[in-house]
Each structure stands twice: as structure tokens, then as C-alpha cells.
Tab-separated table of C-alpha atoms and ligand atoms in Angstrom:
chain	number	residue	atom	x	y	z
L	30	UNK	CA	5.834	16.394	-31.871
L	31	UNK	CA	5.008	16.963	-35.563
L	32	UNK	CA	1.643	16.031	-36.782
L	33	UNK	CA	3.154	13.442	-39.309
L	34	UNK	CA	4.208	11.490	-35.493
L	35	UNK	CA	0.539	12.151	-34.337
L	36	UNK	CA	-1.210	10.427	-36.941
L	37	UNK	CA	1.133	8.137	-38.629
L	38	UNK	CA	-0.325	8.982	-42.106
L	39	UNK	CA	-3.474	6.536	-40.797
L	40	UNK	CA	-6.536	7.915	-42.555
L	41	UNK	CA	-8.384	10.255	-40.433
L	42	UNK	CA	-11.112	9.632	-38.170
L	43	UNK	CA	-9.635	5.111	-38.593
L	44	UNK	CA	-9.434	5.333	-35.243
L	45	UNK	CA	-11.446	7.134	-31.582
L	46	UNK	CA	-9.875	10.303	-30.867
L	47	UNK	CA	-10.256	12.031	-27.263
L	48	UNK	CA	-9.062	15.376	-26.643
L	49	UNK	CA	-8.557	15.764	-22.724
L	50	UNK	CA	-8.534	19.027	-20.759
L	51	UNK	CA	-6.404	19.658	-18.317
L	52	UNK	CA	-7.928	21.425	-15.307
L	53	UNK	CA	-6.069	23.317	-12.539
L	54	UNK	CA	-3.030	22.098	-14.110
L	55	UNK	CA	-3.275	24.511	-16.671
L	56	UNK	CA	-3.210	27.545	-13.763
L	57	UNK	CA	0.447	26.052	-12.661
L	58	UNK	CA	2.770	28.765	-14.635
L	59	UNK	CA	6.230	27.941	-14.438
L	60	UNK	CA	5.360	24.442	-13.710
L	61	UNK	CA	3.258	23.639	-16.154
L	62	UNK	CA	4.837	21.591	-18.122
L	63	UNK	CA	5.768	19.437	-15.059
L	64	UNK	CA	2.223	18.527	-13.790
L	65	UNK	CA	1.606	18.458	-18.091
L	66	UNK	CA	4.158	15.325	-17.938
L	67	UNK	CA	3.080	14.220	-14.640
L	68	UNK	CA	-0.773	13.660	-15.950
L	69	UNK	CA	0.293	12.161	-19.650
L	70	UNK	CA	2.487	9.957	-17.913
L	71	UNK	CA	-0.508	8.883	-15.785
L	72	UNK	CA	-3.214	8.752	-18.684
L	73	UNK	CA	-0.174	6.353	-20.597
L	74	UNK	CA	-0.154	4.216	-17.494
L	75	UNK	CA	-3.870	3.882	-17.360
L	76	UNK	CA	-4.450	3.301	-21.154
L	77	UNK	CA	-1.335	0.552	-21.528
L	78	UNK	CA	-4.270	-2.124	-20.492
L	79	UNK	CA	-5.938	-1.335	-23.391
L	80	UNK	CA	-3.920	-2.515	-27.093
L	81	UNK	CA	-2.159	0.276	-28.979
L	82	UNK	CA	-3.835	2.811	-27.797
L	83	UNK	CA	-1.927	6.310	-27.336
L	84	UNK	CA	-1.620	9.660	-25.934
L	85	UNK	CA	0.752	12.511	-26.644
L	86	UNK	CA	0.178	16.360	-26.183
L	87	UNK	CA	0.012	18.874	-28.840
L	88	UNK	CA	-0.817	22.407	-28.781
L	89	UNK	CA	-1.760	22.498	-24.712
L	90	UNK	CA	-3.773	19.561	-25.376
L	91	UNK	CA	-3.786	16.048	-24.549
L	92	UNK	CA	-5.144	13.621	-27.266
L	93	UNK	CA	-5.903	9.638	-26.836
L	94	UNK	CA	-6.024	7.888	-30.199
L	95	UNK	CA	-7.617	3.997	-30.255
L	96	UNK	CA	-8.083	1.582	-32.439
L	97	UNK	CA	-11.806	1.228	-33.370
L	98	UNK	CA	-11.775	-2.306	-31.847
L	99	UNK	CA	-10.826	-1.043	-28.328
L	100	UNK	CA	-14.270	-0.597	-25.703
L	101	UNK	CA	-14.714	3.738	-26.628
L	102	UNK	CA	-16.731	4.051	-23.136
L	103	UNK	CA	-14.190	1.904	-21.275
L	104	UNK	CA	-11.389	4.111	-22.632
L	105	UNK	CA	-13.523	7.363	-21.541
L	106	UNK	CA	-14.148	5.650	-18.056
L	107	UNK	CA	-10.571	4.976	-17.288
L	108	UNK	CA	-8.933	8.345	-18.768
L	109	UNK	CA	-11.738	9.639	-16.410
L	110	UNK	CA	-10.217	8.166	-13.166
L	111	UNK	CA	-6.940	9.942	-13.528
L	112	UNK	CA	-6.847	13.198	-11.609
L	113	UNK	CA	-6.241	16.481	-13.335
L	114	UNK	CA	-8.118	15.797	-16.052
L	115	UNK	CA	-10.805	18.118	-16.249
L	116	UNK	CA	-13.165	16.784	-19.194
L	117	UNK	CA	-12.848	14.550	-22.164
L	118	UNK	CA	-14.318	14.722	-24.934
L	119	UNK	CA	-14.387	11.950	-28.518
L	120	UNK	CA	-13.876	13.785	-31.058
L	121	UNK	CA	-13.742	13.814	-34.848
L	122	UNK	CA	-10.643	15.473	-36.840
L	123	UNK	CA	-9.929	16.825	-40.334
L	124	UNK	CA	-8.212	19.051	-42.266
L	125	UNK	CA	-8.390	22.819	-41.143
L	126	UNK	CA	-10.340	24.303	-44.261
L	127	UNK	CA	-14.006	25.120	-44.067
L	128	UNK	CA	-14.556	22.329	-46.979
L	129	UNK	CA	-12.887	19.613	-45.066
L	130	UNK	CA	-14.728	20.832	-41.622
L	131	UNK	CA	-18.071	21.213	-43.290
L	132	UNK	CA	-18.282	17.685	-44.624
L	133	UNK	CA	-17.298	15.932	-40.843
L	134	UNK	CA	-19.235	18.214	-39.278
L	135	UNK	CA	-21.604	16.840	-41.181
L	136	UNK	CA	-20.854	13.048	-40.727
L	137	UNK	CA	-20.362	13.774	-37.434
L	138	UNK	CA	-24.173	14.785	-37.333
L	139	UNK	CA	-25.538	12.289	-39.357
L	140	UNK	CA	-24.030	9.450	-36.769
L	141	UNK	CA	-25.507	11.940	-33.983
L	142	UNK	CA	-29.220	12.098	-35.403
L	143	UNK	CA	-28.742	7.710	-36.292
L	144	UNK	CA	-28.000	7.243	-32.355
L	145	UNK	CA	-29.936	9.397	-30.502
L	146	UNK	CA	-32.382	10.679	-32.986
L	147	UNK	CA	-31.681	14.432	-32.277
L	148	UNK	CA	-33.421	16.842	-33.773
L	149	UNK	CA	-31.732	20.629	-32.942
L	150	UNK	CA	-28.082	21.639	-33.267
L	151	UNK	CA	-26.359	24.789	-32.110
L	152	UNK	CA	-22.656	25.468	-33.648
L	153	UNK	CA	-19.568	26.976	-31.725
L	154	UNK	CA	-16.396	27.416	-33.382
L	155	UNK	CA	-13.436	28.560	-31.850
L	156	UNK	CA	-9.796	29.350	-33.701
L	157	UNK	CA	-6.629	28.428	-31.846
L	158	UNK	CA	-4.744	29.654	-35.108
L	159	UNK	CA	-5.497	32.785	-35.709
L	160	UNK	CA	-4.328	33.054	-39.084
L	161	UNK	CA	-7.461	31.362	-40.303
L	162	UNK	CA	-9.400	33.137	-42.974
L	163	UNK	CA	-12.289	32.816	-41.044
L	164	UNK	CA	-13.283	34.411	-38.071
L	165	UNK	CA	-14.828	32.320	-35.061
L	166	UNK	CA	-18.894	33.511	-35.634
L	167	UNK	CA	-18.174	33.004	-39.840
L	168	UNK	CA	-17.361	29.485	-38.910
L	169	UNK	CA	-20.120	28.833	-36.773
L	170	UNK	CA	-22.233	30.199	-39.563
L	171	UNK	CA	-20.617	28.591	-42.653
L	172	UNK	CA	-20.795	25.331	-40.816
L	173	UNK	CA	-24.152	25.367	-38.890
L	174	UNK	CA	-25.205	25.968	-42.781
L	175	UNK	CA	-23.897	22.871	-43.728
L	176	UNK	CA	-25.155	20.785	-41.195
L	177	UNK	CA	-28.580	22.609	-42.577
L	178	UNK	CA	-28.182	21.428	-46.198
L	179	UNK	CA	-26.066	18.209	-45.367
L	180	UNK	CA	-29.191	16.501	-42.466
L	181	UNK	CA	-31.995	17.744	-43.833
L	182	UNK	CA	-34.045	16.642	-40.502
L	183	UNK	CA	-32.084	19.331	-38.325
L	184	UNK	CA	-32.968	22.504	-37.432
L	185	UNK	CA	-31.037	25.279	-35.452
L	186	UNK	CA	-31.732	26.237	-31.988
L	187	UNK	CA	-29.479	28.661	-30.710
L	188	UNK	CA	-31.094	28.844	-26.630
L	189	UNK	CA	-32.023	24.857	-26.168
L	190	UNK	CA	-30.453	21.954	-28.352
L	191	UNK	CA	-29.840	18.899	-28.705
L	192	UNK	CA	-26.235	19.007	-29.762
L	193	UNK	CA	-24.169	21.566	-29.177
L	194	UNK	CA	-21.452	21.057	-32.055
L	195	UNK	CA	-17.611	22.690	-31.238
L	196	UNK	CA	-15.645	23.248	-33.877
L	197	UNK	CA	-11.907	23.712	-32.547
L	198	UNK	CA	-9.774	24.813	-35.243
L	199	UNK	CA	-6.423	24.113	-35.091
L	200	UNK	CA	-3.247	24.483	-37.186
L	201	UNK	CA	-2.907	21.291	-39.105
L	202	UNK	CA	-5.857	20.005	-38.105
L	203	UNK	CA	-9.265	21.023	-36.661
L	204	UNK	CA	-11.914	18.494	-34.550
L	205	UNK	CA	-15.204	18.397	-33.802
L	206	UNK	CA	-16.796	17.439	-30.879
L	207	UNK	CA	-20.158	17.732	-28.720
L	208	UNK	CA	-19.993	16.227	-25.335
L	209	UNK	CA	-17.464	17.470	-22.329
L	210	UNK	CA	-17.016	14.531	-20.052
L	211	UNK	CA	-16.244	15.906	-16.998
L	212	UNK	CA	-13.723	14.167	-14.847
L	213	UNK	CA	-12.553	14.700	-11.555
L	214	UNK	CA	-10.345	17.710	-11.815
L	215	UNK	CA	-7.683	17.619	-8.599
L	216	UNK	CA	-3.455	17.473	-9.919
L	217	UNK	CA	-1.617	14.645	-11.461
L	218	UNK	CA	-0.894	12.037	-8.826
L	219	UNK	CA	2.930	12.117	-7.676
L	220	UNK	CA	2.600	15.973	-7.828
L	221	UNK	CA	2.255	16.490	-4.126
L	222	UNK	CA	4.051	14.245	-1.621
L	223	UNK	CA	3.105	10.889	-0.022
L	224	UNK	CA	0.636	10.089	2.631
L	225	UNK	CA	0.196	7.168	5.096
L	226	UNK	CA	-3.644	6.583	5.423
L	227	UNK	CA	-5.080	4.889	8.214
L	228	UNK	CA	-7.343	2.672	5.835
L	229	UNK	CA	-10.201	0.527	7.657
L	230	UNK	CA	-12.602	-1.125	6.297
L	231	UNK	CA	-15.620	1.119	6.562
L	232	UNK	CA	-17.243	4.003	4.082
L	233	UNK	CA	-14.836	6.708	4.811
L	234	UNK	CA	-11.040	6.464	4.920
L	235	UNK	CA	-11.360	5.067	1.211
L	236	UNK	CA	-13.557	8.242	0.542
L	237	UNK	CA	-10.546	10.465	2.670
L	238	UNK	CA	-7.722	8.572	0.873
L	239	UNK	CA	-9.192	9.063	-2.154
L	240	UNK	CA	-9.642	12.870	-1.664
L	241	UNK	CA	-5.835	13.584	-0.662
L	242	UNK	CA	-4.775	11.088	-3.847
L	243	UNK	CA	-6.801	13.750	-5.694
L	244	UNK	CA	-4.541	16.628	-4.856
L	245	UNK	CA	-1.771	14.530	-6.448
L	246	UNK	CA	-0.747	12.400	-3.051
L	247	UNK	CA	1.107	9.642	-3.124
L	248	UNK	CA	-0.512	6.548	-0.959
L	249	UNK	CA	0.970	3.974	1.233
L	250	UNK	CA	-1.621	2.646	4.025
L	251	UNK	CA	-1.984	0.558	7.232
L	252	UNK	CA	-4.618	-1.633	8.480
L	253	UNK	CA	-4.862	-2.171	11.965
L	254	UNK	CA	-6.812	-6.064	12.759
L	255	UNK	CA	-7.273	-8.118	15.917
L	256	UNK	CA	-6.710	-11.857	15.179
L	257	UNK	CA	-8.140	-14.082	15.761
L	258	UNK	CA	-11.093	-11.475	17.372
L	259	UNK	CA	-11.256	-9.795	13.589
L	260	UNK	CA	-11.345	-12.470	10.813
L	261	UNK	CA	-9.224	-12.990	7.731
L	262	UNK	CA	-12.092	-12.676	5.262
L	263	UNK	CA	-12.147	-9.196	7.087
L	264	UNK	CA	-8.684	-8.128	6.170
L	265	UNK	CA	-9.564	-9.900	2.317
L	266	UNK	CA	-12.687	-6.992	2.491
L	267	UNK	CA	-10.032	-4.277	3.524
L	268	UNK	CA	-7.552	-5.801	0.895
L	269	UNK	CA	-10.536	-5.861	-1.808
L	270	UNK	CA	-11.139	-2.327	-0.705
L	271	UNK	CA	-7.710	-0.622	-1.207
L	272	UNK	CA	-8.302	-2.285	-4.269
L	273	UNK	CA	-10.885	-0.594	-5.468
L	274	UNK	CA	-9.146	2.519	-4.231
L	275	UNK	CA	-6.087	2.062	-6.470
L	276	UNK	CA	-7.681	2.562	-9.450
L	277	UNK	CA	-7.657	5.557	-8.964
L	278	UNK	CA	-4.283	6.241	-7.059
L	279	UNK	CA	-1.999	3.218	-8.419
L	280	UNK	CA	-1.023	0.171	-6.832
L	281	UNK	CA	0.416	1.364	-3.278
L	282	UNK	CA	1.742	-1.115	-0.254
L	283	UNK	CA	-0.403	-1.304	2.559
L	284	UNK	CA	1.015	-2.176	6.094
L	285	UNK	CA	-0.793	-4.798	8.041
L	286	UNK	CA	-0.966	-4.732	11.740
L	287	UNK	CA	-2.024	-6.600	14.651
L	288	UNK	CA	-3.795	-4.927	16.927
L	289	UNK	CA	-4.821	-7.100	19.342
L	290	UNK	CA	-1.615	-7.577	21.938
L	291	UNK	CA	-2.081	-3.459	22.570
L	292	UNK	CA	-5.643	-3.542	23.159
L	293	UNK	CA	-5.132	-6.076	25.670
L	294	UNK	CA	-3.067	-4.266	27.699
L	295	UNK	CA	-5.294	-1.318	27.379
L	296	UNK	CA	-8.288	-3.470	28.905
L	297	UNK	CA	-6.325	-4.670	31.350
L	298	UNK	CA	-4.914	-1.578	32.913
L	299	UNK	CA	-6.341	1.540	31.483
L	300	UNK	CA	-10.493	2.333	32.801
L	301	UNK	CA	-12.816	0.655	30.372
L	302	UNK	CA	-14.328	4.172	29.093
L	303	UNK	CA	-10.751	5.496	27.845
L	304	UNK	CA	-10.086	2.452	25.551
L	305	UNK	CA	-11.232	3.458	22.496
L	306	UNK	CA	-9.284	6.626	22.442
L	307	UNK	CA	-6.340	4.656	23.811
L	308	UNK	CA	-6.160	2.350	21.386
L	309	UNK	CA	-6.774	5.488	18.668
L	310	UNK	CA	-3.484	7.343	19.853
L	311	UNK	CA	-1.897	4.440	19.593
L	312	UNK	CA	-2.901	3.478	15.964
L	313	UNK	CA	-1.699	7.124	15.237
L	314	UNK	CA	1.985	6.340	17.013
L	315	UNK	CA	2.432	3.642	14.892
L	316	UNK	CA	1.101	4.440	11.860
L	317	UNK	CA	3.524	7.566	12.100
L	318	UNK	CA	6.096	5.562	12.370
L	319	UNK	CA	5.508	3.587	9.675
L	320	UNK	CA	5.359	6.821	7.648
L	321	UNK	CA	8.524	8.087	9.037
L	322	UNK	CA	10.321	4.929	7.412
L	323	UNK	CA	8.538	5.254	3.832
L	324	UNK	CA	9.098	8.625	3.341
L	325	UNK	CA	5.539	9.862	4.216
L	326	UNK	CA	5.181	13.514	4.897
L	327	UNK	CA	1.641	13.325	6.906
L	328	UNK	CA	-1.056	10.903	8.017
L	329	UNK	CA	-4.632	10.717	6.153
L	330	UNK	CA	-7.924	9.545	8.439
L	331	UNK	CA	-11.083	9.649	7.540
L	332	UNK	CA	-12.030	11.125	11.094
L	333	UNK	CA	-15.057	13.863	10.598
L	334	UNK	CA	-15.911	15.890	13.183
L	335	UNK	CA	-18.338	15.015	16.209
L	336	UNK	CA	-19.439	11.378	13.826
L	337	UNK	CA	-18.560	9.500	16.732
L	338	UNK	CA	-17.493	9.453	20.090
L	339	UNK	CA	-13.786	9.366	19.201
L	340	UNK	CA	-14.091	12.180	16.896
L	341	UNK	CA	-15.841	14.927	18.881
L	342	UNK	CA	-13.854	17.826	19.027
L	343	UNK	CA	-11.592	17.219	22.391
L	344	UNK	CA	-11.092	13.340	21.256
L	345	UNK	CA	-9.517	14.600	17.866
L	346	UNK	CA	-7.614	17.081	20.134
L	347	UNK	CA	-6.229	14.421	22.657
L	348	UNK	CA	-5.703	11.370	19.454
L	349	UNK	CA	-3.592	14.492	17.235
L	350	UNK	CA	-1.466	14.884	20.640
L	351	UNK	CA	-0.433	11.642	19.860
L	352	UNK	CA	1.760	12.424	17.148
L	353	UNK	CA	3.878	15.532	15.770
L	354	UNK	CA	3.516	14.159	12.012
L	355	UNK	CA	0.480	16.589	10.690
L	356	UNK	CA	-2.512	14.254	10.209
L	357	UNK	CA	-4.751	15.350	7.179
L	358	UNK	CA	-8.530	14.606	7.868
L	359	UNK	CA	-10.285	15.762	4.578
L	360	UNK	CA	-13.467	14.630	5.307
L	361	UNK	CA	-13.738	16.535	8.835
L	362	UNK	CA	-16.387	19.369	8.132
L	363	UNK	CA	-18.470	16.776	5.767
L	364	UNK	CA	-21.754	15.727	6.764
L	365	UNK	CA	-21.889	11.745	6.206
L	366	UNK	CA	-24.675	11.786	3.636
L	367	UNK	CA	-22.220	13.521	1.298
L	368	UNK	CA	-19.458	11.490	2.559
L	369	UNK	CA	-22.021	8.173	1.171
L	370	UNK	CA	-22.483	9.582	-1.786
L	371	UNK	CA	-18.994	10.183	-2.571
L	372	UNK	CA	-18.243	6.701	-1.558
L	373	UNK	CA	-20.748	6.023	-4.187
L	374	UNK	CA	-19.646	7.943	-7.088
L	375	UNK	CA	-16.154	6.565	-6.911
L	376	UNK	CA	-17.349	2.984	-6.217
L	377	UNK	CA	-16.426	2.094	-3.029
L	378	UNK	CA	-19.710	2.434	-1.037
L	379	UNK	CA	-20.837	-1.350	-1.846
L	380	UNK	CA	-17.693	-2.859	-0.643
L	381	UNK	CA	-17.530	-0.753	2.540
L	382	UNK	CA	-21.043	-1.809	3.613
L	383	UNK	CA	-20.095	-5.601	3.768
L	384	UNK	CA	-20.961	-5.910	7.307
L	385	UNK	CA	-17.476	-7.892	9.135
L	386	UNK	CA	-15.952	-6.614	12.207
L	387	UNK	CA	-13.581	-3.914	12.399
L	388	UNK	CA	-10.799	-4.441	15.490
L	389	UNK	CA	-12.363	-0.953	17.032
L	390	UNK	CA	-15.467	-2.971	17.572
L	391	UNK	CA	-13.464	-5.132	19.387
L	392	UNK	CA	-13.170	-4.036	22.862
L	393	UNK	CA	-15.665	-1.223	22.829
L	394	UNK	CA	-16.773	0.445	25.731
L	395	UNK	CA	-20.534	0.739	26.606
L	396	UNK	CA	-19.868	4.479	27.830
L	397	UNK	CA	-16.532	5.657	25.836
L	398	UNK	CA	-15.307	9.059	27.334
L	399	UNK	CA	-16.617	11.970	24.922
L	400	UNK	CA	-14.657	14.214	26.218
L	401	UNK	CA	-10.785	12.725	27.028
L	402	UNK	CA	-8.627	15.197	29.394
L	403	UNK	CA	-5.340	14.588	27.928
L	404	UNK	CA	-3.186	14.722	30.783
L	405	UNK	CA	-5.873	11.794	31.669
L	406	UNK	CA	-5.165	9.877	29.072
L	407	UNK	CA	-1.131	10.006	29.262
L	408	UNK	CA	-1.329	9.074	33.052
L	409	UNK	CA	-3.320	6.048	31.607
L	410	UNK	CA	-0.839	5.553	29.233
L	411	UNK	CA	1.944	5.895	31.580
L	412	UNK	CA	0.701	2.820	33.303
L	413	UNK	CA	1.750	0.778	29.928
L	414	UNK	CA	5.300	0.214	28.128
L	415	UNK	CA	4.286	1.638	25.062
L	416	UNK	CA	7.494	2.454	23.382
L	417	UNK	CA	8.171	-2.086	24.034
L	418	UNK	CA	4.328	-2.472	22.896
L	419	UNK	CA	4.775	-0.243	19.323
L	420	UNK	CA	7.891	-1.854	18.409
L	421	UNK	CA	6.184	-5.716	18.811
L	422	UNK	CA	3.212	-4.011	16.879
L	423	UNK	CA	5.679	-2.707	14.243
L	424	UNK	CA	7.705	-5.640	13.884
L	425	UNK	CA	4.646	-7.979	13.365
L	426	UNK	CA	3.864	-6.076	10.354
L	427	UNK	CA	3.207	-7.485	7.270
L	428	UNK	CA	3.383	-5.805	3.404
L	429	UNK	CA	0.864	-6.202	0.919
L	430	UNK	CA	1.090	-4.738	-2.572
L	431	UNK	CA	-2.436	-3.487	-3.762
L	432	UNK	CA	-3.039	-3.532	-7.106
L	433	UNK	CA	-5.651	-1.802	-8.976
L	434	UNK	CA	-8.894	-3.764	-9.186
J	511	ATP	P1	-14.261	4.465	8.610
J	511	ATP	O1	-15.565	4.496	7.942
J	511	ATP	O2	-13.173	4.976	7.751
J	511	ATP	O3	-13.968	3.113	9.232
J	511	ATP	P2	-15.323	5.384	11.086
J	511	ATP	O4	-16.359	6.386	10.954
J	511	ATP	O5	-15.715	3.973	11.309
J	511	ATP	O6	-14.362	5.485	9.811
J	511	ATP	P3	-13.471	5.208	13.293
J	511	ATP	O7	-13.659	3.748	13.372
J	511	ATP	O8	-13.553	6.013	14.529
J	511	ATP	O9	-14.422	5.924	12.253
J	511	ATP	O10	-12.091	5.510	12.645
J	511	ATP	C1	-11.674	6.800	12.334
J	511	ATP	C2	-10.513	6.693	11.377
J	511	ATP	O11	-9.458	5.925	11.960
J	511	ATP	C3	-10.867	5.939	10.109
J	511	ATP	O12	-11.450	6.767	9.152
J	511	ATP	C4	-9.524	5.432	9.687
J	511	ATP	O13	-8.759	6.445	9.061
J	511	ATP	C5	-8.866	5.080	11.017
J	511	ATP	N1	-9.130	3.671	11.359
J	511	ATP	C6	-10.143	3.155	12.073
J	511	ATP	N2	-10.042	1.815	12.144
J	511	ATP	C7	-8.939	1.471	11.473
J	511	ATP	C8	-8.279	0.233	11.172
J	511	ATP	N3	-8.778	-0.928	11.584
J	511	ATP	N4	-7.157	0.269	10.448
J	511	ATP	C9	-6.656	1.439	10.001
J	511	ATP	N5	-7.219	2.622	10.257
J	511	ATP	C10	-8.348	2.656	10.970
J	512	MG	MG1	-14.247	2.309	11.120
């Protein structure tokens, strides 16, 4: 892309400029310039809510340009969301000569000290052209002398500032900036297969489904209820939920299941303390297969180890006999305090805590079996037509489309 494409002879610095930093992506070699695509395709997708704003890449960068009338902090919030993106930062852009630098360095400042009153500046300058006359620490120099004469209020501190100006010189154009906006770092979604999450309504399969979507998983989900014993403004929570979910992973189709017909027969002819993990193994079957026809290559849960009675260490062994499909459990080795605050950070946390029922509450034993012998559990299990009671379950399914929140 030339630079007359970029900027579309618009005066510079008419409209917010980002740069973005791509993370990990960058460590990819040969396919760099896949996830490279992969992420601009997903900042573009993310950014088309907001009017004509755009993003192209240039020099191993990506850059957002919007209009001055666009929300800047919504803009940063939502290029923020998409995975691989290491850190944004606004910037300010002008011609690569020290003159043309100087001067918006010096603007730049002057808006800096006006909003936030700052009173010490530090300058780093680095050249991506090395051609330029002037050598990275000259810049820094030159400029930071600038700043000096140009806001007479500032004064340099070279261990502690205020603002710590970068000066990125470039071919055709150079940019200043001072803040790196971290994101969330993880690969461009699409990058790395498709998983079927087990999504309830609680605090942490969204916190679990978000994790694999951040390694660049695709997401399709299923929701297991027990009408009438689980209400509809239940499922609306879990529906509200994904929701909240997909804006960070996309809109994805979420499979809707009754429960209730299987965990009936499990009451009636299973013992009472082997129901939960019964009706866990058989979640699993079905959510497999459900995988198996969308093209899913594993199952997500947000199972951590020894949380509850279902997820000590032999329960997780006898519920993953249940299926060959591997089952990804990122959050096993957290401890739920760090789980919460995840759940927190990516805004889920609220919405999970909405106290309604949750078809495992349904049923549940006073003394569930911590530690399940599996050859237990499949003479149990032998006792029911379970091939007969997945396919109902399957065929009663119904498909919602989530859409981002
Ligand atoms: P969560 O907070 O995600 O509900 P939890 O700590 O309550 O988890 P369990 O109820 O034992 O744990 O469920 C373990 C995992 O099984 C969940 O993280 C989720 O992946 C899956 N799961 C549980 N209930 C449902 C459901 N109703 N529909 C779909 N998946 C479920
Ligand atoms: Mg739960």
C-alpha cells in the first residue's frame, strides 16, 4: 500500500491515528503474514460499527485511522478486545524530518500538559529507516530540546516522568506517541481450529471459553437446561451471557438442550450418589456429538481441578472416559479467585452471578460420590438405553445465533 492510499492526501493529524502491535503473531515466521491478515481482518470486523473508520498495515504495523467525530476511547476499547493485538497506542504523525517532528512533538505536548497537567517528559526515538540523518539518541536529544523551548513549563526527567514521548521514525512518515495500551495478546481468532464449549451459566466456562477463543479458537457452544425444572429467563441469562462472550470471539451458534428426560432416567435407575457424574458423562457424549457434526476438533469446560465434587481428580478421570474427542479444560490448575477476577476483567463476572438455577442443581445428590470407580459408573449406565436417550436429547436441540452484545 503506498502512503498516498494511507492518507488520502487528508491533512495530517484530521483524523485519530492508532498504531497496533502485534504480539506473538509477530514470532510466527513463515506464517506471518497469515495470522497478519487473520488479525486486520478481525480489527476491520470490529471497527465496521464505527463510521469510516479504517485499518490497513504498513511497514509490520497495523494503523486505525478515525474520523475525529468517532468515540477515541470506544475505538481503543474495541481494537482492544481482538486477540493478538498486543498494545495500542493514539498516535500523532508527520513528516519524517527533525523540523516537522519537532513542532508535533511539540503540539503533541502542549495537548499533554492542557489534559493532565504534566509536568516531566522523557524522549525515546527509535529509526525504522535507517537512512535517516539522524541517529536514534540525536533525535531524542534534538527533540527533547524542543519540547524544552516549545512548553516552557516542562522539564526533563530521564529516571521518573510523566510522559514518556516515542518518536518512531519511519520512511514517509514518523509518529509520536506516549501511552502503550496493552491488550490481550493470544493469536487472531480463526487461527487455530474450532471448539464446542460446554457453556453454563455460571462464572467459569465463559472465563474457559474465552481463554481457548484467545489462542485463536473458533466457538460453537451447548447449553444443557431442564424445563420446566430450569426456567426460561435462565436460558435468556445463559443467552445474555454468550453474549457478552462474543464480543470478544464473534457471533457463534450455541446448541440448546434439554436435559431433563436423561436425568430422569438417571434418578430412577442409577444410586442417587452417582447422578451428578452420570448426568456429566452424558453432557460430554452429547456435546461431542454435536461437535463431531460442526466440525469441532475438541470440547472446552470450564472444569478446574478438585472445585467441586465432580471435578476432583478421579471424577474428571471417569467424565473424560466418556468421550474420545480431547476435552480442553483451561482453567484446571486455576485457583477460583483468579478465575473471578478474570471473569471480571473481561466483563462477564456480573452476569454470571445472577443467581437462577442451573439443570445440575436439579437433581443433586446430598452425598455425590467423590471418588466414581468407572467400571461403577458404566454398570450404572448399562442399566439405561443411552445410545435411544442421546439421540432424543440431540434431536430436541435447538440453534441460537449469538451475537455480540
Ligand atoms: P460454571 O461456573 O462454568 O458453571 P461450575 O463450577 O458450576 O462451572 P459444574 O457445574 O460442575 O462447575 O460444571 C463444570 C463444567 O461443565 C462447566 O464449566 C461447563 O463447562 C459444563 N457445564 C455445567 N453445566 C452446564 C450446562 N447447564 N450447560 C452446558 N455446560 C455445562
Ligand atoms: Mg455450573
Amino acid at each position: 500500500m503506498t502512503m498516498e492510499q494511507t492518507i488520502e492526501n487528508k491533512p495530517l493529524n484530521s483524523e485519530y491515528i492508532f498504531i497496533v502491535r502485534c504480539g506473538e503473531v509477530a514470532l510466527k515466521g513463515m506464517n506471518k503474514p497469515y495470522f497478519e491478515r487473520m488479525l486486520l481482518e478481525r480489527i476491520k470486523k470490529l471497527l465496521r460499527k464505527f463510521d469510516g473508520v479504517r485499518a490497513y498495515r504498513h511497514e509490520g504495523l497495523i494503523y486505525v485511522r478515525a474520523d475525529k467525530s468517532q468515540d477515541k476511547q470506544a475505538i481503543i476499547k474495541e481494537i482492544g478486545k481482538v486477540f493478538g493485538v498486543a498494545s495500542i497506542s493514539p498516535a500523532m504523525e508527520c513528516e519524517s524530518n527533525m523540523e516537522s517532528i519537532g513542532r508535533t512533538a511539540v503540539e503533541y505536548m502542549l495537548e499533554a500538559i492542557e489534559e493532565r497537567g504534566i509536568k516531566t517528559f522523557k524522549v525515546e526515538a527509535k529509526r525504522a529507516d535507517k537512512n535517516f540523518p539522524v541517529k536514534s539518541p540525536d533525535i531524542a536529544r534534538q527533540i527533547g530540546a524542543a519540547v524544552l523551548k516549545g512548553c516552557k513549563v516542562l522539564r526533563v526527567d530521564v529516571h521518573d516522568p510523566d510522559v514518556r514521548l516515542f518518536v518512531d521514525v519511519r520512511h514517509d512518515l514518523s509518529y509520536i506517541y506516549q501511552d502503550k495500551i496493552p491488550g490481550y495478546g493470544g493469536l487472531p481468532l480463526g487461527t487455530n481450529g474450532k471448539g464446542m464449549t460446554l457453556l453454563s451459566g455460571g462464572i467459569d466456562s465463559p472465563v474457559a471459553t474465552w481463554m481457548m477463543a484467545k489462542r485463536g479458537m473458533l466457538i460453537e457452544a451447548v447449553h444443557f437446561h431442564s424445563y420446566p425444572y430450569t426456567s426460561q429467563r435462565a436460558q435468556e441469562k445463559v443467552e445474555e451471557l454468550a453474549s457478552l462472550v462474543a464480543t470478544y470471539c464473534g457471533r457463534f451458534r450455541m446448541h440448546v438442550i434439554n436435559l431433563l428426560p436423561i436425568q430422569e432416567q438417571i434418578v430412577q435407575n442409577c444410586p442417587e450418589e452417582e447422578t451428578t457424574i452420570l448426568v456429566r458423562r452424558f453432557m460430554m457424549k452429547i456435546a461431542e456429538r454435536l461437535a463431531r457434526k460442526t466440525d469441532c476438533d475438541m470440547l472446552i469446560t470450564g472444569e478446574n481441578l478438585g472445585q467441586v465434587a465432580s471435578q476432583t481428580a478421579e471424577a474428571l478421570v471417569v467424565t473424560d472416559a466418556s468421550v474420545t474427542m480431547p476435552v480442553m479444560r483451561p482453567l484446571i490448575g486455576m485457583d477460583k479467585v483468579d478465575i473471578m477476577e478474570l471473569a471480571q476483567e473481561i466483563g462477564t463476572y456480573e452476569k454470571s452471578i445472577e443467581p437462577y438455577e442451573d439443570c445440575c442443581t436439579v437433581f443433586l445428590p446430598k452425598h455425590p460420590a467423590t471418588k466414581p470407580k468407572l467400571d461403577r459408573i458404566l454398570h450404572s449406565e448399562s442399566k439405561l438405553d443411552c445410545e435411544a436417550l442421546i439421540q432424543a436429547a440431540c434431536e430436541s436441540e435447538e440453534i441460537i445465533e449469538i451475537r455480540p452484545a
